[in-house]
Coordinates of C-alpha atoms in Angstrom, one line a residue:
Chain A
M28 CA 45.2 57.6 -93.7
A29 CA 48.0 56.6 -96.1
F30 CA 47.4 53.0 -95.1
S31 CA 43.9 52.9 -96.5
F32 CA 44.9 54.9 -99.6
Y33 CA 47.2 52.0 -100.6
F34 CA 44.5 49.5 -99.6
F35 CA 42.0 51.0 -102.1
I36 CA 44.6 51.1 -104.9
Y37 CA 45.7 47.6 -104.3
L38 CA 42.1 46.6 -104.1
A39 CA 41.3 48.0 -107.5
L40 CA 44.4 46.4 -109.0
S41 CA 43.8 43.0 -107.6
Q42 CA 40.0 43.0 -108.4
M43 CA 40.9 43.7 -112.0
W44 CA 43.7 41.1 -112.1
N45 CA 41.3 38.7 -110.6
L46 CA 38.8 39.4 -113.4
L47 CA 41.4 38.3 -115.9
A48 CA 43.1 35.6 -114.0
G49 CA 40.5 34.3 -111.7
Y50 CA 37.4 34.3 -114.0
A51 CA 38.8 33.9 -117.5
K52 CA 42.0 32.2 -116.4
L53 CA 44.0 34.7 -118.4
F54 CA 47.1 35.0 -116.2
S55 CA 48.5 38.3 -117.2
L56 CA 52.0 38.8 -115.9
G57 CA 52.0 42.3 -117.3
P58 CA 49.4 44.5 -115.6
Q59 CA 52.2 47.0 -115.0
A60 CA 52.4 47.5 -118.8
F61 CA 49.0 49.2 -118.6
I62 CA 49.7 51.0 -115.4
G63 CA 52.8 52.4 -117.1
L64 CA 51.1 53.3 -120.3
S65 CA 48.1 55.0 -118.6
V66 CA 50.3 56.9 -116.1
Y67 CA 52.6 58.2 -118.8
M68 CA 49.7 59.2 -121.0
F69 CA 48.2 60.9 -118.0
T70 CA 51.4 62.7 -117.3
V71 CA 51.8 63.8 -121.0
A72 CA 48.3 65.0 -121.1
L73 CA 48.7 66.9 -117.8
N74 CA 52.2 68.3 -118.1
Y75 CA 52.8 68.6 -121.9
W76 CA 49.4 69.2 -123.3
R77 CA 48.2 71.0 -120.2
W78 CA 44.8 69.5 -119.8
I79 CA 43.2 69.6 -116.4
L80 CA 43.0 66.6 -114.1
P81 CA 39.7 65.0 -115.1
T82 CA 40.4 65.3 -118.8
S83 CA 43.9 63.9 -118.4
L84 CA 42.5 61.0 -116.5
L85 CA 40.0 60.4 -119.3
I86 CA 42.6 60.6 -122.0
A87 CA 44.8 58.2 -120.0
C88 CA 41.9 55.7 -119.7
L89 CA 41.1 56.0 -123.4
F90 CA 44.7 55.4 -124.3
A91 CA 44.7 52.3 -122.1
V92 CA 41.6 50.9 -123.9
V93 CA 43.2 51.7 -127.3
S94 CA 46.4 50.0 -126.5
A95 CA 44.6 47.0 -125.0
V96 CA 42.6 46.6 -128.2
A97 CA 45.8 47.1 -130.3
I98 CA 47.7 44.3 -128.7
S99 CA 44.8 42.0 -128.2
F100 CA 45.1 40.5 -131.6
L101 CA 48.7 39.6 -131.0
I102 CA 48.2 38.6 -127.4
F103 CA 45.2 36.4 -127.7
R104 CA 46.9 34.1 -130.2
M105 CA 48.9 32.8 -127.3
K106 CA 47.3 30.3 -125.0
G107 CA 47.7 29.6 -121.3
I108 CA 51.2 30.0 -120.0
Y109 CA 52.4 31.4 -123.3
F110 CA 49.9 34.2 -122.8
A111 CA 51.3 34.9 -119.4
V112 CA 54.9 35.2 -120.5
G113 CA 53.8 37.2 -123.6
T114 CA 52.2 39.8 -121.4
L115 CA 55.4 39.9 -119.3
L116 CA 57.5 40.4 -122.4
F117 CA 55.2 43.2 -123.5
S118 CA 55.6 45.0 -120.2
E119 CA 59.4 44.6 -120.2
I120 CA 59.7 45.9 -123.7
L121 CA 57.7 48.9 -122.7
R122 CA 59.8 49.4 -119.6
I123 CA 63.0 49.4 -121.6
W124 CA 61.5 51.7 -124.2
F125 CA 60.4 54.2 -121.6
T126 CA 63.7 54.3 -119.9
T127 CA 65.3 55.5 -123.1
W128 CA 62.6 57.6 -124.7
G129 CA 63.6 61.3 -124.6
Y130 CA 60.1 62.7 -125.0
T131 CA 59.1 61.3 -121.6
R132 CA 62.5 62.1 -120.1
G133 CA 63.7 58.6 -119.7
T134 CA 65.3 57.8 -116.4
Y135 CA 65.1 61.4 -115.1
G136 CA 61.4 60.9 -114.5
I137 CA 58.7 63.4 -114.6
S138 CA 57.2 65.4 -111.8
L139 CA 53.5 66.0 -112.1
N140 CA 52.4 69.7 -112.5
L141 CA 49.8 69.2 -109.9
T142 CA 49.5 69.6 -106.2
L143 CA 46.3 68.1 -104.9
P144 CA 45.3 68.0 -101.2
F145 CA 45.6 64.5 -99.9
Q146 CA 41.8 64.4 -99.2
Y147 CA 41.0 64.7 -102.9
I148 CA 43.5 61.9 -103.8
Y149 CA 42.2 59.8 -101.0
C150 CA 38.6 60.2 -102.2
L151 CA 39.7 59.3 -105.7
S152 CA 41.3 56.1 -104.4
V153 CA 38.2 55.1 -102.5
G154 CA 36.3 55.8 -105.6
V155 CA 38.4 53.6 -107.8
G156 CA 38.5 50.8 -105.2
A157 CA 34.8 50.8 -104.7
L158 CA 34.1 51.1 -108.5
S159 CA 36.4 48.1 -109.2
T160 CA 34.7 46.0 -106.6
T161 CA 31.3 47.0 -107.8
I162 CA 32.2 46.1 -111.4
I163 CA 33.5 42.7 -110.3
W164 CA 30.4 42.1 -108.2
I165 CA 28.1 43.0 -111.1
I166 CA 30.1 40.8 -113.5
S167 CA 30.2 37.9 -111.2
E168 CA 26.4 37.8 -110.9
S169 CA 25.8 38.3 -114.7
N170 CA 25.8 36.2 -117.8
F171 CA 29.0 37.9 -118.9
G172 CA 30.7 36.6 -115.8
L173 CA 29.3 33.1 -116.4
S174 CA 30.7 33.2 -120.0
L175 CA 34.1 34.3 -118.6
K176 CA 34.1 31.4 -116.2
A177 CA 33.2 29.1 -119.0
I178 CA 36.1 30.4 -121.0
G179 CA 38.4 30.1 -118.1
D180 CA 37.4 26.5 -117.4
D181 CA 37.6 25.2 -120.9
E182 CA 38.0 27.6 -123.8
D183 CA 37.4 25.2 -126.6
L184 CA 34.3 23.8 -125.0
A185 CA 33.0 27.3 -124.3
Q186 CA 33.5 28.1 -128.0
H187 CA 31.5 25.1 -129.0
M188 CA 28.7 26.0 -126.6
G189 CA 28.3 29.2 -128.4
V190 CA 30.3 31.6 -126.4
H191 CA 32.0 34.2 -128.6
V192 CA 35.4 33.7 -127.0
F193 CA 37.4 36.4 -128.6
K194 CA 34.8 39.1 -128.0
Y195 CA 34.4 38.2 -124.3
K196 CA 38.1 38.0 -123.7
L197 CA 38.5 41.4 -125.3
A198 CA 35.7 42.9 -123.3
C199 CA 37.2 41.5 -120.1
F200 CA 40.7 42.7 -121.1
I201 CA 39.4 46.2 -121.8
I202 CA 37.6 46.5 -118.5
S203 CA 40.6 45.2 -116.7
T204 CA 43.2 47.4 -118.4
L205 CA 41.0 50.5 -118.1
M206 CA 40.5 50.2 -114.3
T207 CA 44.1 49.1 -113.8
G208 CA 45.3 52.2 -115.6
L209 CA 43.0 54.4 -113.7
A210 CA 44.1 53.0 -110.4
G211 CA 47.7 53.5 -111.4
C212 CA 47.1 57.1 -112.3
I213 CA 45.5 57.8 -109.0
Y214 CA 48.3 56.1 -107.2
Y215 CA 50.8 58.4 -108.8
L216 CA 48.9 61.5 -107.8
Y217 CA 50.3 61.0 -104.3
P218 CA 54.1 60.9 -104.9
S219 CA 53.6 63.1 -107.9
Y220 CA 56.6 61.7 -109.6
V221 CA 56.7 59.2 -112.5
H222 CA 59.6 57.0 -113.4
P223 CA 59.7 54.1 -115.8
N224 CA 61.3 51.7 -113.3
S225 CA 58.5 52.5 -110.9
V226 CA 55.5 52.4 -113.1
F227 CA 56.6 49.4 -115.1
N228 CA 57.9 47.5 -112.2
I229 CA 57.1 43.9 -111.9
L230 CA 56.2 44.5 -108.2
W231 CA 52.8 45.6 -109.4
L232 CA 52.2 42.1 -110.7
F233 CA 53.3 40.7 -107.4
I234 CA 50.9 42.9 -105.5
A235 CA 47.9 42.1 -107.7
S236 CA 48.6 38.4 -107.8
V237 CA 49.4 37.9 -104.2
A238 CA 46.4 39.8 -103.0
T239 CA 44.2 37.8 -105.4
F240 CA 45.5 34.4 -104.5
V241 CA 45.8 34.9 -100.8
G242 CA 42.3 36.2 -100.7
G243 CA 40.7 33.9 -103.1
V244 CA 40.5 33.6 -106.9
R245 CA 37.2 34.0 -108.6
T246 CA 35.6 35.7 -105.7
V247 CA 34.6 39.3 -105.0
E248 CA 35.7 39.2 -101.4
G249 CA 39.0 37.6 -102.0
P250 CA 40.9 40.6 -103.3
I251 CA 39.5 42.6 -100.4
I252 CA 41.0 40.4 -97.8
G253 CA 44.2 39.9 -99.8
S254 CA 44.7 43.6 -100.3
F255 CA 44.1 44.2 -96.6
I256 CA 46.7 41.6 -95.6
L257 CA 49.1 43.0 -98.1
V258 CA 48.8 46.6 -96.9
L259 CA 49.3 45.4 -93.3
L260 CA 52.5 43.7 -94.2
R261 CA 53.6 46.7 -96.1
Q262 CA 53.1 48.9 -93.1
W263 CA 55.0 46.6 -90.8
L264 CA 58.0 46.2 -93.1
I265 CA 58.2 49.8 -94.5
D266 CA 61.7 50.1 -93.2
Y267 CA 62.9 47.0 -94.8
P268 CA 62.1 47.2 -98.6
G269 CA 63.4 43.9 -99.8
L270 CA 62.1 42.0 -96.8
G271 CA 58.5 43.0 -97.5
Y272 CA 58.5 41.6 -101.0
L273 CA 60.4 38.6 -99.9
L274 CA 57.6 37.8 -97.5
F275 CA 55.0 38.5 -100.2
G276 CA 56.7 35.8 -102.3
L277 CA 56.9 33.3 -99.5
M278 CA 53.3 34.0 -98.5
L279 CA 52.2 33.4 -102.1
V280 CA 54.0 30.0 -102.0
V281 CA 52.6 29.0 -98.7
I282 CA 49.1 30.1 -99.4
V283 CA 49.0 28.5 -102.8
A284 CA 50.4 25.3 -101.4
I285 CA 48.0 25.1 -98.4
F286 CA 44.9 26.8 -99.6
P287 CA 44.9 26.7 -103.4
K288 CA 41.7 28.6 -103.5
G289 CA 42.7 31.2 -101.1
I290 CA 41.6 32.2 -97.6
I291 CA 38.0 32.9 -98.6
E292 CA 37.5 29.3 -99.7
F293 CA 39.0 28.1 -96.5
L294 CA 36.7 30.4 -94.5
R295 CA 33.7 29.3 -96.4
R296 CA 34.4 25.6 -95.8
F297 CA 35.1 26.4 -92.2
L298 CA 31.9 28.3 -91.7
R299 CA 29.8 25.7 -93.5
R300 CA 30.7 23.1 -90.9
Chain B
M23 CA 84.7 45.4 -140.6
I24 CA 82.5 46.3 -137.7
I25 CA 79.7 44.0 -138.7
L26 CA 82.0 40.9 -138.6
N27 CA 83.1 41.8 -135.2
L28 CA 79.5 42.3 -134.1
L29 CA 78.4 38.9 -135.6
L30 CA 81.2 37.1 -133.8
L31 CA 80.5 38.7 -130.5
G32 CA 76.8 37.8 -130.9
L33 CA 77.7 34.2 -131.6
L34 CA 80.0 34.1 -128.6
L35 CA 77.4 35.6 -126.3
G36 CA 74.7 33.4 -127.9
S37 CA 76.5 30.3 -126.9
L38 CA 76.2 31.4 -123.3
Y39 CA 72.5 32.1 -123.7
G40 CA 72.1 28.7 -125.3
L41 CA 73.7 27.1 -122.2
I42 CA 71.4 29.0 -119.9
G43 CA 68.3 28.2 -121.9
I44 CA 68.9 24.5 -122.3
G45 CA 68.0 23.9 -118.7
F46 CA 64.7 25.8 -119.0
S47 CA 63.9 23.9 -122.1
M48 CA 64.8 20.6 -120.5
V49 CA 62.6 21.2 -117.4
F50 CA 59.7 22.2 -119.6
A51 CA 60.1 19.1 -121.8
T52 CA 60.4 16.7 -118.8
T53 CA 57.9 18.2 -116.3
S54 CA 55.8 20.7 -118.3
I55 CA 56.7 23.3 -115.8
L56 CA 57.7 26.8 -116.9
N57 CA 60.4 27.3 -114.4
L58 CA 60.2 31.0 -113.7
M59 CA 62.9 30.7 -111.1
H60 CA 65.4 29.7 -113.8
G61 CA 66.9 33.2 -114.2
D62 CA 66.9 33.7 -110.5
M63 CA 68.9 30.4 -110.0
L64 CA 71.4 31.8 -112.5
I65 CA 71.7 35.1 -110.6
M66 CA 71.9 33.2 -107.3
S67 CA 74.8 31.2 -108.6
A68 CA 76.4 34.4 -109.8
Y69 CA 76.1 35.8 -106.3
I70 CA 77.4 32.7 -104.7
A71 CA 80.3 32.8 -107.1
L72 CA 80.8 36.4 -106.0
S73 CA 80.9 35.5 -102.4
V74 CA 83.4 32.7 -103.1
V75 CA 85.5 35.1 -105.1
W76 CA 85.5 37.5 -102.1
L77 CA 87.2 34.7 -100.2
G78 CA 90.0 34.8 -102.7
V79 CA 89.1 32.2 -105.3
E80 CA 89.6 32.7 -109.0
P81 CA 86.2 33.2 -110.7
L82 CA 86.3 30.3 -113.0
M83 CA 87.0 27.9 -110.2
T84 CA 83.8 28.9 -108.6
I85 CA 82.0 26.7 -111.1
L86 CA 83.2 23.7 -109.1
V87 CA 81.4 25.1 -106.1
V88 CA 78.3 26.5 -107.7
F89 CA 77.5 23.4 -109.9
P90 CA 77.0 20.9 -107.0
A91 CA 75.5 23.5 -104.7
I92 CA 72.7 24.5 -107.1
F93 CA 72.2 20.9 -108.2
C94 CA 71.5 19.8 -104.6
L95 CA 69.4 22.8 -103.8
S96 CA 67.2 22.3 -106.9
F97 CA 66.9 18.6 -106.6
I98 CA 65.8 18.9 -103.0
L99 CA 63.4 21.7 -103.8
F100 CA 61.8 19.7 -106.6
Y101 CA 61.7 16.3 -104.9
F102 CA 60.4 17.4 -101.5
F103 CA 58.2 20.2 -102.5
L104 CA 57.4 21.0 -106.1
R105 CA 56.7 17.4 -107.0
R106 CA 53.5 17.2 -104.9
Y107 CA 51.9 20.0 -106.9
L108 CA 52.5 18.5 -110.3
R109 CA 49.2 16.7 -110.3
L110 CA 47.2 19.8 -109.4
G111 CA 47.6 21.5 -112.7
S112 CA 50.0 24.0 -114.2
D113 CA 48.4 27.0 -112.7
L114 CA 49.3 26.1 -109.2
I115 CA 52.9 25.3 -110.0
F116 CA 53.2 28.4 -112.0
L117 CA 52.2 30.5 -109.0
I118 CA 54.5 28.6 -106.6
V119 CA 57.4 29.2 -108.9
L120 CA 56.4 32.8 -109.3
G121 CA 56.4 33.2 -105.5
L122 CA 59.7 31.5 -105.1
S123 CA 61.1 33.7 -107.8
M124 CA 59.9 36.7 -105.9
A125 CA 61.4 35.3 -102.7
I126 CA 64.8 34.5 -104.2
E127 CA 65.1 37.9 -105.9
N128 CA 64.3 39.8 -102.8
S129 CA 66.4 37.7 -100.5
L130 CA 69.3 38.4 -102.8
Q131 CA 68.5 42.1 -102.5
V132 CA 68.4 41.9 -98.8
I133 CA 71.6 40.0 -98.5
Y134 CA 73.7 41.8 -101.2
G135 CA 72.1 45.1 -101.6
T136 CA 71.1 46.9 -104.8
T137 CA 74.4 47.9 -106.3
P138 CA 75.1 46.2 -109.6
R139 CA 78.0 43.6 -109.3
S140 CA 80.5 42.1 -111.7
L141 CA 83.1 39.4 -111.4
A142 CA 85.3 40.9 -114.1
P143 CA 87.3 43.2 -111.8
Y144 CA 88.6 40.1 -109.9
T145 CA 90.3 38.6 -112.9
W146 CA 93.6 39.3 -114.6
Y147 CA 92.1 38.8 -118.0
G148 CA 89.1 41.0 -117.4
S149 CA 90.1 43.8 -119.7
L150 CA 92.1 41.7 -122.2
G151 CA 91.1 41.0 -125.7
L152 CA 92.2 38.9 -128.6
D153 CA 93.3 41.2 -131.4
L154 CA 93.0 39.5 -134.8
K155 CA 93.4 42.7 -136.8
I156 CA 90.0 42.5 -138.5
V157 CA 88.2 41.7 -135.3
V158 CA 88.8 42.3 -131.6
L159 CA 87.2 39.8 -129.2
P160 CA 87.2 40.3 -125.4
A161 CA 88.9 37.4 -123.6
I162 CA 85.9 37.0 -121.4
Y163 CA 83.6 36.3 -124.3
I164 CA 86.0 33.7 -125.7
I165 CA 86.1 32.0 -122.3
A166 CA 82.3 32.1 -122.1
F167 CA 82.1 30.5 -125.5
A168 CA 84.6 27.8 -124.5
V169 CA 82.8 26.9 -121.3
S170 CA 79.4 26.9 -122.9
L171 CA 80.5 24.8 -125.8
I172 CA 82.2 22.2 -123.6
T173 CA 79.2 22.1 -121.2
T174 CA 76.7 21.8 -124.0
L175 CA 78.6 18.9 -125.6
A176 CA 79.0 17.3 -122.3
L177 CA 75.3 17.5 -121.7
Y178 CA 74.6 16.1 -125.2
W179 CA 76.9 13.2 -124.5
F180 CA 75.3 12.7 -121.1
L181 CA 71.8 12.6 -122.5
K182 CA 72.7 10.3 -125.3
N183 CA 75.0 7.8 -123.5
T184 CA 74.2 7.5 -119.9
Y185 CA 71.3 5.6 -118.3
I186 CA 70.0 8.7 -116.5
G187 CA 70.3 10.8 -119.6
K188 CA 68.3 8.3 -121.5
A189 CA 65.8 8.2 -118.7
I190 CA 65.4 11.9 -118.8
R191 CA 64.8 11.8 -122.6
A192 CA 62.3 9.0 -122.2
T193 CA 60.4 10.9 -119.5
S194 CA 60.2 14.0 -121.7
N195 CA 59.1 12.0 -124.7
D196 CA 56.3 10.0 -123.1
L197 CA 55.8 10.1 -119.4
L198 CA 53.5 7.1 -119.2
G199 CA 55.6 5.0 -121.4
A200 CA 58.7 5.8 -119.4
E201 CA 57.0 4.7 -116.2
I202 CA 55.8 1.5 -117.8
V203 CA 59.3 0.5 -118.6
G204 CA 60.3 1.0 -115.0
I205 CA 61.7 4.5 -114.9
Q206 CA 61.0 6.3 -111.6
S207 CA 59.7 9.4 -113.1
S208 CA 59.7 11.4 -109.9
I209 CA 63.4 10.9 -109.3
V210 CA 64.2 11.4 -112.9
M211 CA 62.3 14.7 -113.0
A212 CA 64.0 15.8 -109.9
I213 CA 67.4 15.0 -111.4
A214 CA 66.4 16.8 -114.6
F215 CA 65.3 19.8 -112.7
G216 CA 68.5 19.8 -110.6
L217 CA 70.7 19.3 -113.6
A218 CA 68.9 22.1 -115.5
S219 CA 69.4 24.6 -112.7
A220 CA 73.0 23.4 -112.2
I221 CA 73.8 23.9 -115.9
A222 CA 72.4 27.4 -115.6
A223 CA 74.5 27.8 -112.5
I224 CA 77.6 27.1 -114.6
G225 CA 76.5 30.1 -116.6
G226 CA 76.3 32.1 -113.4
P227 CA 80.0 32.9 -112.9
I228 CA 80.5 33.3 -116.6
L229 CA 77.6 35.7 -116.8
G230 CA 79.1 37.6 -113.8
L231 CA 82.3 37.9 -115.8
S232 CA 80.6 39.0 -119.0
M233 CA 78.2 41.6 -117.7
S234 CA 77.0 43.3 -114.5
F235 CA 74.1 41.9 -112.6
D236 CA 71.9 42.8 -109.6
A237 CA 69.4 41.0 -107.5
Y238 CA 66.6 41.6 -110.0
S239 CA 68.4 40.6 -113.1
G240 CA 67.0 37.1 -112.9
L241 CA 63.8 38.2 -114.7
T242 CA 65.8 39.2 -117.8
F243 CA 67.4 35.8 -118.1
T244 CA 64.2 33.9 -117.3
L245 CA 62.7 35.7 -120.3
I246 CA 65.7 34.9 -122.4
S247 CA 65.5 31.3 -121.4
F248 CA 61.8 31.3 -122.3
G249 CA 62.7 32.8 -125.6
I250 CA 65.1 30.0 -126.2
L251 CA 62.4 27.5 -125.4
V252 CA 60.1 29.2 -127.9
L253 CA 62.7 29.5 -130.5
G254 CA 64.4 26.1 -130.2
G255 CA 61.5 23.9 -129.2
A256 CA 61.1 22.0 -126.0
G257 CA 63.9 19.6 -125.0
S258 CA 66.1 20.2 -128.1
I259 CA 69.7 20.9 -127.3
R260 CA 70.4 21.9 -130.9
G261 CA 67.4 24.1 -130.9
A262 CA 68.4 25.7 -127.6
F263 CA 71.8 26.4 -129.0
I264 CA 70.5 28.0 -132.2
G265 CA 67.9 29.9 -130.3
G266 CA 70.6 31.2 -128.0
E267 CA 72.7 32.3 -130.9
I268 CA 69.7 34.2 -132.5
L269 CA 69.1 36.0 -129.2
G270 CA 72.8 36.7 -128.7
L271 CA 73.0 38.2 -132.2
A272 CA 69.9 40.2 -131.7
Q273 CA 71.3 41.7 -128.5
I274 CA 74.7 42.6 -129.8
L275 CA 73.4 44.0 -133.1
S276 CA 70.8 46.1 -131.4
S277 CA 73.2 47.2 -128.8
Y278 CA 75.4 48.6 -131.5
Y279 CA 72.9 50.0 -133.9
L280 CA 70.3 51.2 -131.4
G281 CA 72.3 51.7 -128.3
P282 CA 73.1 49.6 -125.2
A283 CA 69.9 50.6 -123.4
Y284 CA 67.9 48.8 -126.1
Q285 CA 69.8 45.6 -126.1
F286 CA 67.3 43.3 -124.4
M287 CA 64.4 45.0 -125.9
M288 CA 65.1 43.7 -129.4
S289 CA 65.5 40.2 -128.1
Y290 CA 62.2 40.4 -126.3
I291 CA 60.5 41.7 -129.5
V292 CA 61.9 38.7 -131.4
I293 CA 60.6 36.3 -128.8
L294 CA 57.2 37.9 -128.7
I295 CA 56.9 37.7 -132.5
V296 CA 57.9 34.1 -132.6
L297 CA 55.6 33.4 -129.7
A298 CA 52.6 34.8 -131.5
V299 CA 53.4 33.3 -134.9
K300 CA 55.0 29.9 -134.2
P301 CA 55.1 29.0 -130.5
T302 CA 56.3 25.5 -131.1
G303 CA 59.6 26.8 -132.1
L304 CA 61.4 27.7 -135.3
L305 CA 62.7 24.2 -135.5
G306 CA 59.5 22.5 -134.9
G307 CA 58.5 20.1 -132.1
R308 CA 55.6 19.9 -129.7
V309 CA 54.1 22.8 -127.8

């Protein structure tokens, strides 16, 4: 049961990372920034302001959107690899800030004032996983997706062809951060404990990126396969924490080196013959 | 005169950052790769130094071990592996380097555990300081400055006066032109990569003396190295040194006025702002 809980969360995260990185080629090294921001806003809404679960989730999502818009003006000035490191810097700044901020109890962490039966949490995770995949599927078949791919392939050319680059990048960014934040909140319903080094951890990036690349960038099925493999690995190596991520890293290297487009592409070519 | 003390400390620390960042800048200038493993190579060298120190060697002597070891490792890594993916575009290399960074950090965690380490307890001068009445400077920072300065000057001399140094500069200036005049760009790039990591490796034991580190500290120093690239411009030693000083000052000043927990945050904010406003570097140069 727990196995597929993680699967759906990872699925949502990697689908959304794929939206940014696979389609629009905006390699965000900082999805954890929005996981952290959303989860903390959720926690504050739930514990401090005493809203109920659905409202808190809503507030958290709205906050994710607002923060995405807020930094977009700064972030989209940076191109390509600079954008990537910029997002990483952003998330590290937030992590350090949250480890010291008294209001959110810094490194003591916060326990959520909520005990939910696992079935509910599981349903929510399935929901968010399915929702993300559906969104990606709809986008990939739409004009919006086409514009994103154009932006990803050649931003200047897309601009000349009439694609309103900033608007589409922003839309894509908002969708991605919203769902990423939502998935993060649902994830933390399970351990019910929030800590800055956990929510802002760069391991979230590793999960999202490895699942995306192993499975296949710019595809809908890619993150599904990638997340599945990742969760399998996680189960096998649950007793050896460092080893698991070590293998994630090596796997990323090997997969990118051998199948640059991921397993999906390899399967497609294989089946076409 | 606390402010004077802080400024001097910042300058001393900054020279170390300059040393660490030069390699990153050099790799970017020569190969257009953002070497995300840079900080991890630094930390790996700190851990190797730690292991050597456990065998009873004086920390500074470990530089002699760490420099060739990391040079060979990086050279081999580049020449036999990374080189093949250069032609396929920066995205791919980026991911490979990211994956390797993950792998290095976690293997260090598996081998050495999660407790923060430091080399300072293994020295006789670890807690000594130079007391000049108006300022007090820890001995370790002075040593860090000395080593960084000597190494930076040595690198400058190397790049200016030796054949390989000039080849590296030529390759970073104009790859095609360098190849036309007969420079084997693949070997030169591999040497540049190896050298860059090895120089960062010199910073490893020094860093281990100046502050505590753990398996995941590599990220912090990769970001600082990136900051030095952004501040100083690609391939510029002078720029890297100045960039390092700026970040060192930012760290020490914010550590005092805002608290030690915030020390890296201020540096990151500075980098982020410069990145958004003038990514080619404060001192000019190409992107």
